[in-house]
């Protein structure tokens, strides 16, 4: 039985997929909060690399060339394996076929490098010398720290304070790559100071850390802001996951009935789902797309679709998104990468139009799923990815009840080796569920 | 430029290589310490699975079939990639071609699963219900915990105390796989009690932890001891690394002039080196084999070749080995997996006969090498593997000075994501070198 499918190097995708060009209803434009006018590429270029800004608003080109030097860096770790989870299937005694895309074996242990590399490459091309960003769990910050080093850029990372405490090793990893790491909220920005003044024990959130990083980028010469999720250009870069998976599923002789990924801002979800979704749009496929979010941070299942800021201080354009409100203070769950108030613009429109669905999962269920996955497949998953595993197990059990042989594909977006304190809490019975409270 | 080489699944080795059969001078036999007679397979079977005991003393069969169920489990993560380290080469500005076998992407993050799977499989086949072992850094303990779970065995791991403190996440990983983890020296065995009585603050050592695990195995019904390195059967299982690498180097169109691995007991070194060494023995190749050990635990470069115990309490047979003495108390370096007083029997004979060489490397040099490797290749290596990287860098620099284009192959035996406290110390300037003091 073949367990892993790799692409021959010659089959590696040379273009990313931009679903914006193919969407029946285009996303609403981001707005300048002052003028309420749609933002332009030039507006966004104050914050981001110009090429990223272009991709962000590109609703016409479905395929975007991967720059040759980025492609060369991808070859260090891509394709990532597509794995058939026979042992998990057997344990669940399900007729479902379960596959996962194993992004955890990339350097840094997650999918985040897929976008960190092009973002830093574009910055370098455009004469930028410094990049900055926010990070929750630290997966994005670690990836950016390495990508910055690859292209000779200085890197400063605002890490959400609670994640920093939960996962101290991730800060060490970023420092090992030469990045400066600052706990957020910090006193180094106006946005951070404002929050600390109101709430000195604020645990931080992605929204706040984004504000701090944007403030640094806009007040520092030759410095650009980069983002690890939420935005359209990130989803474009992450499409490499789904494009590879599409070819690898062909090698396995199957096509997914269900595609599942965890959901923070939407990058690993979109990355895996969108290349398959185009076959729903054009080729009569009926794949079901499930985004798994924490039930304590449920923007997909309980958020409102409206214009909102992407950060807590209101530095970003207004984005048309499912949101819990940009001042939402998420519970201290261990899946730091999912502690974000809003959903990316593309996903929000697709959810509104019924092309995908959200499910919300309690923390304990995610760790139960993670432990089962570890004991069967040998890989300790990131708490974020454990949401996708839990949703997969729910579907596999449904298949068993219904006697249906469905093919499920999920994204193992990262490993959890830096998250062992969370597993300790779970193993000791100290882990709890949090419920959602509207802020 | 191709960066990674994978074997097609059909090319995965179906047999392990046993260099004992091909050695010009066979290793001296292990001796029963009481009688000074060579131990038999039956003697060893009191401690180990019978099949492992057979392999241990097998000096006639160069090729041993990999059992089908083990081969099926190997397919989950093997072949591991052979990677050309272009970025490191470029940084060093060396004419050398540097390749590494990346065992860090296996589940559990190291090469140790290669032997944990067959050892547990054989135990299961022979009706064993419980396995026990020692672990230093925890790589072996983690691999055994998972392999025991795969085959439905109970697992108890004695972990060296100082490593447990340095790498708390590794204990959490073992517990997540359902293993019992005991800090060694412990009060649960006579061997542990004896040591604690003499030295209550004893940091532990692999030698002591082995004594404790053997004592548990020999006093518990249906329980076998397993070992992650040192012994011949472990080196046999690990030959999968070198056998794959041999085919992968062919894919790359090269043959190594130098093969390098770090050295604790010899398993990852032998695993990579022995398949290539047979071409020195039979096919007129002149590859140089370098085992990189800590300068604070230098059995290869400063040990004596003589009969000694494999553990500190004297429970094992007497082994003909390069040793620092079985009561040697190694310094608290972060490369916990290399804190062992002796070298495996096969390696010891090969070293004595001039087929390989040892180099000893100070701790600071290993972390300097590790950081450079992380910043160029994106992977944070285990402190153990960092010894191989440091030795590789020395050779690559030599190539530069001499203007020689040599091909170097080293084993990246594991990643260092669980070892970030060590990197923190290094980054903070708190890491020190230890020198060797004869005990």
PDB file of C-alpha atoms in Angstrom, chain B residues 174-352:
ATOM      1  CA  UNK B 174       6.553  10.367  25.420  1.00  0.00           C
ATOM      2  CA  UNK B 175       3.578  10.784  27.743  1.00  0.00           C
ATOM      3  CA  UNK B 176       1.420  11.877  24.817  1.00  0.00           C
ATOM      4  CA  UNK B 177       2.218   8.557  23.196  1.00  0.00           C
ATOM      5  CA  UNK B 178       1.145   6.845  26.393  1.00  0.00           C
ATOM      6  CA  UNK B 179       4.527   5.880  27.860  1.00  0.00           C
ATOM      7  CA  UNK B 180       5.523   6.020  31.536  1.00  0.00           C
ATOM      8  CA  UNK B 181       8.564   8.271  31.976  1.00  0.00           C
ATOM      9  CA  UNK B 182      10.882   7.974  34.999  1.00  0.00           C
ATOM     10  CA  UNK B 183      13.813  10.325  35.703  1.00  0.00           C
ATOM     11  CA  UNK B 184      17.098   8.457  36.131  1.00  0.00           C
ATOM     12  CA  UNK B 185      18.784   7.830  38.517  1.00  0.00           C
ATOM     13  CA  UNK B 186      15.524   6.916  40.265  1.00  0.00           C
ATOM     14  CA  UNK B 187      14.600   5.186  43.492  1.00  0.00           C
ATOM     15  CA  UNK B 188      12.663   2.543  41.539  1.00  0.00           C
ATOM     16  CA  UNK B 189      15.646   0.253  40.996  1.00  0.00           C
ATOM     17  CA  UNK B 190      18.566  -1.005  43.003  1.00  0.00           C
ATOM     18  CA  UNK B 191      20.955   0.463  40.429  1.00  0.00           C
ATOM     19  CA  UNK B 192      19.332   3.885  40.737  1.00  0.00           C
ATOM     20  CA  UNK B 193      19.236   3.784  44.540  1.00  0.00           C
ATOM     21  CA  UNK B 194      22.920   2.875  44.723  1.00  0.00           C
ATOM     22  CA  UNK B 195      23.848   5.904  42.672  1.00  0.00           C
ATOM     23  CA  UNK B 196      21.562   8.340  44.475  1.00  0.00           C
ATOM     24  CA  UNK B 197      22.938   7.118  47.782  1.00  0.00           C
ATOM     25  CA  UNK B 198      26.483   7.833  46.673  1.00  0.00           C
ATOM     26  CA  UNK B 199      25.648  11.128  44.936  1.00  0.00           C
ATOM     27  CA  UNK B 200      22.177  12.581  45.578  1.00  0.00           C
ATOM     28  CA  UNK B 201      22.632  15.263  42.909  1.00  0.00           C
ATOM     29  CA  UNK B 202      23.843  12.881  40.212  1.00  0.00           C
ATOM     30  CA  UNK B 203      22.643  14.328  36.868  1.00  0.00           C
ATOM     31  CA  UNK B 204      22.245  10.861  35.425  1.00  0.00           C
ATOM     32  CA  UNK B 205      23.911   9.338  32.392  1.00  0.00           C
ATOM     33  CA  UNK B 206      22.948   6.935  29.671  1.00  0.00           C
ATOM     34  CA  UNK B 207      24.984   4.243  31.416  1.00  0.00           C
ATOM     35  CA  UNK B 208      22.952   4.591  34.601  1.00  0.00           C
ATOM     36  CA  UNK B 209      19.616   4.760  32.820  1.00  0.00           C
ATOM     37  CA  UNK B 210      20.503   1.578  30.921  1.00  0.00           C
ATOM     38  CA  UNK B 211      21.163  -0.198  34.224  1.00  0.00           C
ATOM     39  CA  UNK B 212      17.778   0.849  35.533  1.00  0.00           C
ATOM     40  CA  UNK B 213      15.913  -0.229  32.402  1.00  0.00           C
ATOM     41  CA  UNK B 214      17.678  -3.604  32.280  1.00  0.00           C
ATOM     42  CA  UNK B 215      16.864  -4.154  35.940  1.00  0.00           C
ATOM     43  CA  UNK B 216      13.195  -3.417  35.249  1.00  0.00           C
ATOM     44  CA  UNK B 217      13.173  -5.732  32.223  1.00  0.00           C
ATOM     45  CA  UNK B 218      14.787  -8.629  34.058  1.00  0.00           C
ATOM     46  CA  UNK B 219      12.511  -8.303  37.101  1.00  0.00           C
ATOM     47  CA  UNK B 220       9.206  -7.825  35.223  1.00  0.00           C
ATOM     48  CA  UNK B 221       7.360 -10.714  33.572  1.00  0.00           C
ATOM     49  CA  UNK B 222       7.018 -10.531  29.797  1.00  0.00           C
ATOM     50  CA  UNK B 223       9.102  -7.376  29.612  1.00  0.00           C
ATOM     51  CA  UNK B 224      12.050  -6.849  27.292  1.00  0.00           C
ATOM     52  CA  UNK B 225      14.714  -4.232  27.221  1.00  0.00           C
ATOM     53  CA  UNK B 226      15.349  -2.250  24.052  1.00  0.00           C
ATOM     54  CA  UNK B 227      18.280  -0.023  23.216  1.00  0.00           C
ATOM     55  CA  UNK B 228      18.502   2.934  20.862  1.00  0.00           C
ATOM     56  CA  UNK B 229      22.175   2.749  19.966  1.00  0.00           C
ATOM     57  CA  UNK B 230      25.508   1.060  20.817  1.00  0.00           C
ATOM     58  CA  UNK B 231      24.451  -2.501  19.958  1.00  0.00           C
ATOM     59  CA  UNK B 232      25.001  -4.229  16.653  1.00  0.00           C
ATOM     60  CA  UNK B 233      21.366  -4.942  15.890  1.00  0.00           C
ATOM     61  CA  UNK B 234      20.563  -1.246  16.199  1.00  0.00           C
ATOM     62  CA  UNK B 235      23.296  -0.401  13.686  1.00  0.00           C
ATOM     63  CA  UNK B 236      21.834  -3.059  11.386  1.00  0.00           C
ATOM     64  CA  UNK B 237      18.379  -1.440  11.490  1.00  0.00           C
ATOM     65  CA  UNK B 238      19.869   2.007  10.979  1.00  0.00           C
ATOM     66  CA  UNK B 239      21.621   0.840   7.803  1.00  0.00           C
ATOM     67  CA  UNK B 240      18.394   1.824   6.053  1.00  0.00           C
ATOM     68  CA  UNK B 241      19.763   5.391   6.172  1.00  0.00           C
ATOM     69  CA  UNK B 242      22.944   4.602   4.280  1.00  0.00           C
ATOM     70  CA  UNK B 243      21.295   2.187   1.853  1.00  0.00           C
ATOM     71  CA  UNK B 244      18.832   4.885   0.849  1.00  0.00           C
ATOM     72  CA  UNK B 245      21.567   7.503   0.723  1.00  0.00           C
ATOM     73  CA  UNK B 246      23.621   5.316  -1.588  1.00  0.00           C
ATOM     74  CA  UNK B 247      20.822   5.198  -4.164  1.00  0.00           C
ATOM     75  CA  UNK B 248      20.027   8.871  -3.658  1.00  0.00           C
ATOM     76  CA  UNK B 249      23.645   9.911  -4.181  1.00  0.00           C
ATOM     77  CA  UNK B 250      23.490   7.979  -7.462  1.00  0.00           C
ATOM     78  CA  UNK B 251      20.420  10.030  -8.391  1.00  0.00           C
ATOM     79  CA  UNK B 252      22.496  13.121  -7.659  1.00  0.00           C
ATOM     80  CA  UNK B 253      25.289  11.732  -9.830  1.00  0.00           C
ATOM     81  CA  UNK B 254      27.871  11.787  -7.039  1.00  0.00           C
ATOM     82  CA  UNK B 255      29.676   9.514  -4.615  1.00  0.00           C
ATOM     83  CA  UNK B 256      30.822  10.785  -1.211  1.00  0.00           C
ATOM     84  CA  UNK B 257      34.516  11.375  -0.567  1.00  0.00           C
ATOM     85  CA  UNK B 258      33.725  11.995   3.095  1.00  0.00           C
ATOM     86  CA  UNK B 259      30.873  10.592   5.210  1.00  0.00           C
ATOM     87  CA  UNK B 260      30.221  12.252   8.560  1.00  0.00           C
ATOM     88  CA  UNK B 261      27.844  11.586  11.435  1.00  0.00           C
ATOM     89  CA  UNK B 262      27.698  12.477  15.097  1.00  0.00           C
ATOM     90  CA  UNK B 263      28.645   9.785  17.553  1.00  0.00           C
ATOM     91  CA  UNK B 264      26.957   8.712  20.775  1.00  0.00           C
ATOM     92  CA  UNK B 265      26.851   4.932  20.713  1.00  0.00           C
ATOM     93  CA  UNK B 266      27.265   4.627  16.982  1.00  0.00           C
ATOM     94  CA  UNK B 267      23.817   3.964  15.568  1.00  0.00           C
ATOM     95  CA  UNK B 268      23.282   6.958  13.287  1.00  0.00           C
ATOM     96  CA  UNK B 269      26.957   6.920  12.354  1.00  0.00           C
ATOM     97  CA  UNK B 270      26.975   3.224  11.492  1.00  0.00           C
ATOM     98  CA  UNK B 271      23.593   3.508   9.835  1.00  0.00           C
ATOM     99  CA  UNK B 272      24.876   6.045   7.358  1.00  0.00           C
ATOM    100  CA  UNK B 273      28.487   4.914   7.066  1.00  0.00           C
ATOM    101  CA  UNK B 274      28.458   1.097   6.880  1.00  0.00           C
ATOM    102  CA  UNK B 275      26.644   0.728   3.536  1.00  0.00           C
ATOM    103  CA  UNK B 276      29.259   3.034   1.992  1.00  0.00           C
ATOM    104  CA  UNK B 277      32.102   1.389   3.874  1.00  0.00           C
ATOM    105  CA  UNK B 278      31.455  -1.903   2.104  1.00  0.00           C
ATOM    106  CA  UNK B 279      32.544  -0.213  -1.117  1.00  0.00           C
ATOM    107  CA  UNK B 280      35.832   0.687   0.556  1.00  0.00           C
ATOM    108  CA  UNK B 281      36.183  -2.950   1.571  1.00  0.00           C
ATOM    109  CA  UNK B 282      35.224  -4.482  -1.773  1.00  0.00           C
ATOM    110  CA  UNK B 283      35.079  -1.958  -4.588  1.00  0.00           C
ATOM    111  CA  UNK B 284      38.235   0.064  -4.213  1.00  0.00           C
ATOM    112  CA  UNK B 285      36.514   3.205  -2.962  1.00  0.00           C
ATOM    113  CA  UNK B 286      38.440   5.494  -0.624  1.00  0.00           C
ATOM    114  CA  UNK B 287      35.736   7.308   1.266  1.00  0.00           C
ATOM    115  CA  UNK B 288      36.817   8.848   4.539  1.00  0.00           C
ATOM    116  CA  UNK B 289      34.501   8.142   7.507  1.00  0.00           C
ATOM    117  CA  UNK B 290      34.394  10.655  10.328  1.00  0.00           C
ATOM    118  CA  UNK B 291      32.538  10.196  13.620  1.00  0.00           C
ATOM    119  CA  UNK B 292      32.046  13.494  15.460  1.00  0.00           C
ATOM    120  CA  UNK B 293      31.948  13.272  19.249  1.00  0.00           C
ATOM    121  CA  UNK B 294      31.861  15.918  22.020  1.00  0.00           C
ATOM    122  CA  UNK B 295      35.319  16.817  23.264  1.00  0.00           C
ATOM    123  CA  UNK B 296      33.977  16.395  26.791  1.00  0.00           C
ATOM    124  CA  UNK B 297      33.035  12.762  26.127  1.00  0.00           C
ATOM    125  CA  UNK B 298      35.775  11.619  23.761  1.00  0.00           C
ATOM    126  CA  UNK B 299      35.779   7.820  23.777  1.00  0.00           C
ATOM    127  CA  UNK B 300      36.841   7.550  20.137  1.00  0.00           C
ATOM    128  CA  UNK B 301      39.709   9.999  20.321  1.00  0.00           C
ATOM    129  CA  UNK B 302      40.816   9.455  23.915  1.00  0.00           C
ATOM    130  CA  UNK B 303      39.168   6.239  25.119  1.00  0.00           C
ATOM    131  CA  UNK B 304      40.867   2.887  25.619  1.00  0.00           C
ATOM    132  CA  UNK B 305      40.043  -0.198  23.587  1.00  0.00           C
ATOM    133  CA  UNK B 306      39.173  -2.895  26.140  1.00  0.00           C
ATOM    134  CA  UNK B 307      36.366  -4.981  27.551  1.00  0.00           C
ATOM    135  CA  UNK B 308      33.949  -2.849  29.570  1.00  0.00           C
ATOM    136  CA  UNK B 309      30.348  -2.830  30.668  1.00  0.00           C
ATOM    137  CA  UNK B 310      27.739  -1.061  28.538  1.00  0.00           C
ATOM    138  CA  UNK B 311      26.003   0.340  31.621  1.00  0.00           C
ATOM    139  CA  UNK B 312      27.192   1.851  34.856  1.00  0.00           C
ATOM    140  CA  UNK B 313      25.928  -0.852  37.218  1.00  0.00           C
ATOM    141  CA  UNK B 314      27.503  -3.726  35.292  1.00  0.00           C
ATOM    142  CA  UNK B 315      24.342  -5.551  34.203  1.00  0.00           C
ATOM    143  CA  UNK B 316      25.329  -5.903  30.541  1.00  0.00           C
ATOM    144  CA  UNK B 317      27.785  -8.379  29.074  1.00  0.00           C
ATOM    145  CA  UNK B 318      31.362  -7.157  28.801  1.00  0.00           C
ATOM    146  CA  UNK B 319      31.760  -5.475  25.437  1.00  0.00           C
ATOM    147  CA  UNK B 320      34.996  -4.975  23.503  1.00  0.00           C
ATOM    148  CA  UNK B 321      34.856  -1.222  23.026  1.00  0.00           C
ATOM    149  CA  UNK B 322      36.598   2.101  23.069  1.00  0.00           C
ATOM    150  CA  UNK B 323      35.579   3.353  26.471  1.00  0.00           C
ATOM    151  CA  UNK B 324      36.127   6.107  28.998  1.00  0.00           C
ATOM    152  CA  UNK B 325      35.162   3.641  31.728  1.00  0.00           C
ATOM    153  CA  UNK B 326      31.626   2.584  32.557  1.00  0.00           C
ATOM    154  CA  UNK B 327      31.663   4.814  35.634  1.00  0.00           C
ATOM    155  CA  UNK B 328      32.565   7.896  33.577  1.00  0.00           C
ATOM    156  CA  UNK B 329      30.313  10.824  34.480  1.00  0.00           C
ATOM    157  CA  UNK B 330      29.871  12.975  31.384  1.00  0.00           C
ATOM    158  CA  UNK B 331      29.611  16.754  31.508  1.00  0.00           C
ATOM    159  CA  UNK B 332      26.157  18.309  31.195  1.00  0.00           C
ATOM    160  CA  UNK B 333      26.398  19.171  27.523  1.00  0.00           C
ATOM    161  CA  UNK B 334      23.142  19.688  25.664  1.00  0.00           C
ATOM    162  CA  UNK B 335      23.839  16.866  23.237  1.00  0.00           C
ATOM    163  CA  UNK B 336      22.339  14.374  25.681  1.00  0.00           C
ATOM    164  CA  UNK B 337      22.408  11.602  23.116  1.00  0.00           C
ATOM    165  CA  UNK B 338      26.207  11.748  22.980  1.00  0.00           C
ATOM    166  CA  UNK B 339      26.764  11.517  26.749  1.00  0.00           C
ATOM    167  CA  UNK B 340      27.808   7.876  26.714  1.00  0.00           C
ATOM    168  CA  UNK B 341      31.048   6.361  27.863  1.00  0.00           C
ATOM    169  CA  UNK B 342      31.616   3.759  25.162  1.00  0.00           C
ATOM    170  CA  UNK B 343      31.506   3.073  21.442  1.00  0.00           C
ATOM    171  CA  UNK B 344      29.592   0.199  19.877  1.00  0.00           C
ATOM    172  CA  UNK B 345      31.443  -3.055  19.270  1.00  0.00           C
ATOM    173  CA  UNK B 346      31.477  -2.837  15.468  1.00  0.00           C
ATOM    174  CA  UNK B 347      32.640   0.757  15.370  1.00  0.00           C
ATOM    175  CA  UNK B 348      35.292   0.077  17.973  1.00  0.00           C
ATOM    176  CA  UNK B 349      36.809  -2.700  15.864  1.00  0.00           C
ATOM    177  CA  UNK B 350      36.616  -0.604  12.682  1.00  0.00           C
ATOM    178  CA  UNK B 351      38.276   2.325  14.421  1.00  0.00           C
ATOM    179  CA  UNK B 352      41.004   0.074  15.789  1.00  0.00           C
TER     180      UNK B 352
END
